[in-house]
PDB file of C-alpha atoms in Angstrom:
ATOM      1  CA  MET K 229     -18.557   0.997  -4.651  1.00  0.00           C
ATOM      2  CA  LYS K 230     -15.540   0.285  -2.490  1.00  0.00           C
ATOM      3  CA  GLU K 231     -11.936   0.864  -3.201  1.00  0.00           C
ATOM      4  CA  PHE K 232      -9.359  -1.960  -3.197  1.00  0.00           C
ATOM      5  CA  MET K 233      -5.669  -2.049  -3.359  1.00  0.00           C
ATOM      6  CA  MET K 234      -3.978  -5.088  -5.166  1.00  0.00           C
ATOM      7  CA  ILE K 235      -0.310  -5.449  -4.233  1.00  0.00           C
ATOM      8  CA  PHE K 236       1.838  -7.441  -6.643  1.00  0.00           C
ATOM      9  CA  ARG K 237       4.516  -9.760  -5.200  1.00  0.00           C
ATOM     10  CA  SER K 238       6.787 -12.360  -6.723  1.00  0.00           C
ATOM     11  CA  GLU K 239       9.852 -14.325  -5.895  1.00  0.00           C
ATOM     12  CA  ALA K 240      13.193 -12.573  -6.160  1.00  0.00           C
ATOM     13  CA  ASP K 241      15.174 -14.151  -8.894  1.00  0.00           C
ATOM     14  CA  PRO K 242      18.730 -12.345  -9.542  1.00  0.00           C
ATOM     15  CA  ASN K 243      19.403 -14.788 -12.264  1.00  0.00           C
ATOM     16  CA  TYR K 244      16.328 -13.847 -14.524  1.00  0.00           C
ATOM     17  CA  GLN K 245      17.574 -12.030 -17.510  1.00  0.00           C
ATOM     18  CA  PRO K 246      14.658 -11.642 -19.906  1.00  0.00           C
ATOM     19  CA  THR K 247      15.157 -11.061 -23.847  1.00  0.00           C
ATOM     20  CA  PRO K 248      13.788  -7.752 -25.044  1.00  0.00           C
ATOM     21  CA  GLU K 249      11.019  -9.650 -26.849  1.00  0.00           C
ATOM     22  CA  GLU K 250      10.132 -11.362 -23.301  1.00  0.00           C
ATOM     23  CA  MET K 251      10.115  -7.911 -21.621  1.00  0.00           C
ATOM     24  CA  GLN K 252       7.767  -6.441 -24.575  1.00  0.00           C
ATOM     25  CA  SER K 253       5.470  -9.396 -24.163  1.00  0.00           C
ATOM     26  CA  THR K 254       5.267  -9.041 -20.412  1.00  0.00           C
ATOM     27  CA  ILE K 255       4.702  -5.165 -20.617  1.00  0.00           C
ATOM     28  CA  LYS K 256       1.795  -6.110 -23.275  1.00  0.00           C
ATOM     29  CA  GLU K 257       0.152  -8.540 -20.785  1.00  0.00           C
ATOM     30  CA  TRP K 258       0.178  -5.890 -18.115  1.00  0.00           C
ATOM     31  CA  GLN K 259      -1.192  -3.117 -20.446  1.00  0.00           C
ATOM     32  CA  ASP K 260      -3.967  -5.546 -21.601  1.00  0.00           C
ATOM     33  CA  TRP K 261      -4.933  -6.507 -18.115  1.00  0.00           C
ATOM     34  CA  ILE K 262      -5.063  -2.826 -16.800  1.00  0.00           C
ATOM     35  CA  GLY K 263      -6.735  -1.732 -19.967  1.00  0.00           C
ATOM     36  CA  GLY K 264      -9.318  -4.333 -19.298  1.00  0.00           C
ATOM     37  CA  ILE K 265     -10.018  -2.967 -15.802  1.00  0.00           C
ATOM     38  CA  ALA K 266     -10.063   0.754 -17.064  1.00  0.00           C
ATOM     39  CA  ALA K 267     -12.567  -0.440 -19.749  1.00  0.00           C
ATOM     40  CA  GLN K 268     -14.895  -1.561 -17.092  1.00  0.00           C
ATOM     41  CA  GLY K 269     -14.568   1.817 -15.372  1.00  0.00           C
ATOM     42  CA  LYS K 270     -12.977   0.216 -12.163  1.00  0.00           C
ATOM     43  CA  PHE K 271      -9.577   1.512 -12.600  1.00  0.00           C
ATOM     44  CA  ILE K 272      -8.314   4.248 -10.143  1.00  0.00           C
ATOM     45  CA  ALA K 273      -4.456   4.248 -10.141  1.00  0.00           C
ATOM     46  CA  THR K 274      -1.360   2.039 -10.469  1.00  0.00           C
ATOM     47  CA  ASN K 275       2.403   2.316 -10.026  1.00  0.00           C
ATOM     48  CA  GLN K 276       5.462   0.141 -10.318  1.00  0.00           C
ATOM     49  CA  LEU K 277       7.653   0.278  -7.231  1.00  0.00           C
ATOM     50  CA  GLY K 278      11.400   0.851  -7.384  1.00  0.00           C
ATOM     51  CA  PHE K 279      13.777  -1.749  -5.727  1.00  0.00           C
ATOM     52  CA  ASN K 280      15.701   0.879  -3.571  1.00  0.00           C
ATOM     53  CA  GLY K 281      14.364   1.987  -0.312  1.00  0.00           C
ATOM     54  CA  ARG K 282      14.602   1.978   3.411  1.00  0.00           C
ATOM     55  CA  VAL K 283      12.836   0.384   6.411  1.00  0.00           C
ATOM     56  CA  VAL K 284      12.617   2.657   9.485  1.00  0.00           C
ATOM     57  CA  LYS K 285      12.395   0.876  12.840  1.00  0.00           C
ATOM     58  CA  ALA K 286      10.725   2.052  16.218  1.00  0.00           C
ATOM     59  CA  ASP K 287      14.275   3.131  17.591  1.00  0.00           C
ATOM     60  CA  SER K 288      14.684   5.454  14.541  1.00  0.00           C
ATOM     61  CA  SER K 289      17.339   3.265  13.042  1.00  0.00           C
ATOM     62  CA  PHE K 290      17.027   2.170   9.443  1.00  0.00           C
ATOM     63  CA  THR K 291      18.289  -0.359   6.708  1.00  0.00           C
ATOM     64  CA  ASP K 292      18.880   0.371   3.074  1.00  0.00           C
ATOM     65  CA  GLY K 293      17.484  -1.816   0.299  1.00  0.00           C
ATOM     66  CA  PRO K 294      17.363  -3.617  -1.879  1.00  0.00           C
ATOM     67  CA  TYR K 295      17.040  -6.568   0.690  1.00  0.00           C
ATOM     68  CA  THR K 296      18.976  -9.411  -0.427  1.00  0.00           C
ATOM     69  CA  GLU K 297      17.717 -11.515   2.360  1.00  0.00           C
ATOM     70  CA  MET K 298      14.012 -11.126   1.176  1.00  0.00           C
ATOM     71  CA  LYS K 299      12.421 -13.952  -0.893  1.00  0.00           C
ATOM     72  CA  GLU K 300       9.641 -11.839  -2.034  1.00  0.00           C
ATOM     73  CA  ILE K 301       9.604  -8.524  -3.945  1.00  0.00           C
ATOM     74  CA  VAL K 302       6.883  -6.036  -3.821  1.00  0.00           C
ATOM     75  CA  GLY K 303       6.525  -4.995  -7.548  1.00  0.00           C
ATOM     76  CA  GLY K 304       3.768  -2.443  -7.511  1.00  0.00           C
ATOM     77  CA  TYR K 305       0.085  -2.107  -6.731  1.00  0.00           C
ATOM     78  CA  LEU K 306      -3.127  -1.137  -8.419  1.00  0.00           C
ATOM     79  CA  ILE K 307      -6.213   0.503  -6.884  1.00  0.00           C
ATOM     80  CA  ALA K 308      -9.576  -0.438  -8.280  1.00  0.00           C
ATOM     81  CA  LYS K 309     -13.320   0.142  -7.467  1.00  0.00           C
ATOM     82  CA  CYS K 310     -15.568  -2.930  -7.027  1.00  0.00           C
ATOM     83  CA  GLU K 311     -18.723  -3.882  -5.244  1.00  0.00           C
ATOM     84  CA  ASN K 312     -17.030  -6.231  -2.961  1.00  0.00           C
ATOM     85  CA  LEU K 313     -14.147  -8.579  -2.249  1.00  0.00           C
ATOM     86  CA  ASP K 314     -15.483 -11.293  -4.537  1.00  0.00           C
ATOM     87  CA  GLU K 315     -15.476  -8.963  -7.539  1.00  0.00           C
ATOM     88  CA  ILE K 316     -12.099  -7.558  -6.871  1.00  0.00           C
ATOM     89  CA  THR K 317     -10.883 -11.126  -6.394  1.00  0.00           C
ATOM     90  CA  ALA K 318     -12.099 -12.281  -9.640  1.00  0.00           C
ATOM     91  CA  ILE K 319     -10.142  -9.238 -11.374  1.00  0.00           C
ATOM     92  CA  ALA K 320      -6.874 -10.403  -9.484  1.00  0.00           C
ATOM     93  CA  LYS K 321      -7.197 -13.941 -10.658  1.00  0.00           C
ATOM     94  CA  GLU K 322      -6.365 -12.843 -13.983  1.00  0.00           C
ATOM     95  CA  CYS K 323      -3.190 -10.897 -12.902  1.00  0.00           C
ATOM     96  CA  PRO K 324      -0.132 -11.259 -15.162  1.00  0.00           C
ATOM     97  CA  THR K 325       2.057 -11.823 -11.910  1.00  0.00           C
ATOM     98  CA  LEU K 326       0.257 -15.043 -11.244  1.00  0.00           C
ATOM     99  CA  LYS K 327       1.703 -16.584 -14.389  1.00  0.00           C
ATOM    100  CA  ILE K 328       5.256 -16.271 -12.933  1.00  0.00           C
ATOM    101  CA  ASN K 329       4.062 -17.819  -9.374  1.00  0.00           C
ATOM    102  CA  GLY K 330       3.637 -14.430  -7.910  1.00  0.00           C
ATOM    103  CA  ASN K 331       0.729 -13.538  -5.684  1.00  0.00           C
ATOM    104  CA  VAL K 332      -1.801 -10.547  -5.371  1.00  0.00           C
ATOM    105  CA  GLU K 333      -2.721  -9.293  -1.912  1.00  0.00           C
ATOM    106  CA  ILE K 334      -5.977  -7.559  -1.809  1.00  0.00           C
ATOM    107  CA  ARG K 335      -6.982  -4.935   0.792  1.00  0.00           C
ATOM    108  CA  GLU K 336      -9.951  -2.771   0.906  1.00  0.00           C
ATOM    109  CA  ILE K 337      -9.071   0.920   1.377  1.00  0.00           C
ATOM    110  CA  ILE K 338     -10.954   2.366   4.304  1.00  0.00           C
ATOM    111  CA  GLU K 339     -12.187   5.781   3.859  1.00  0.00           C
ATOM    112  CA  ILE K 340     -11.172   8.292   6.670  1.00  0.00           C
ATOM    113  CA  PRO K 341     -14.126  10.245   7.958  1.00  0.00           C
ATOM    114  CA  GLN K 342     -14.405  13.933   6.878  1.00  0.00           C
ATOM    115  CA  ASP K 343     -14.113  15.152  10.451  1.00  0.00           C
ATOM    116  CA  VAL K 344     -10.778  13.362  10.869  1.00  0.00           C
ATOM    117  CA  LYS K 345      -9.585  14.606   7.657  1.00  0.00           C
ATOM    118  CA  THR K 346     -10.289  18.023   8.727  1.00  0.00           C
ATOM    119  CA  MET K 347      -8.666  17.747  11.981  1.00  0.00           C
ATOM    120  CA  LEU K 348      -5.398  16.275  10.206  1.00  0.00           C
ATOM    121  CA  GLU K 349      -5.427  19.149   7.690  1.00  0.00           C
ATOM    122  CA  THR K 350      -5.389  21.659  10.482  1.00  0.00           C
ATOM    123  CA  HIS K 351      -2.426  20.137  12.283  1.00  0.00           C
TER     124      HIS K 351
END
């Protein structure tokens, strides 16, 4: 099995003010979707990402977030194990973020060879 990361993006909407009931419904959708992945033995990890951060540039300068000029926000990620890209794509097609016109980027996680890991650990 290969490991894949799904990165969840959606449009930034500063005017969106969900009710507590809407928030609870959204949380349940995510829990059910992630629970389904876990029930298949494919779940590895997930996290929601905060809105504050920094972007460091090649000249060592940086800018603080959140980034008001951005149209998209990265809300979080999930790592799952699947046989191939088609299988993880089928899982991604059920992601709750798609219901709010978000999108899911899928990337295969490349395993670092053991000799390279050992070299990195000794430095």
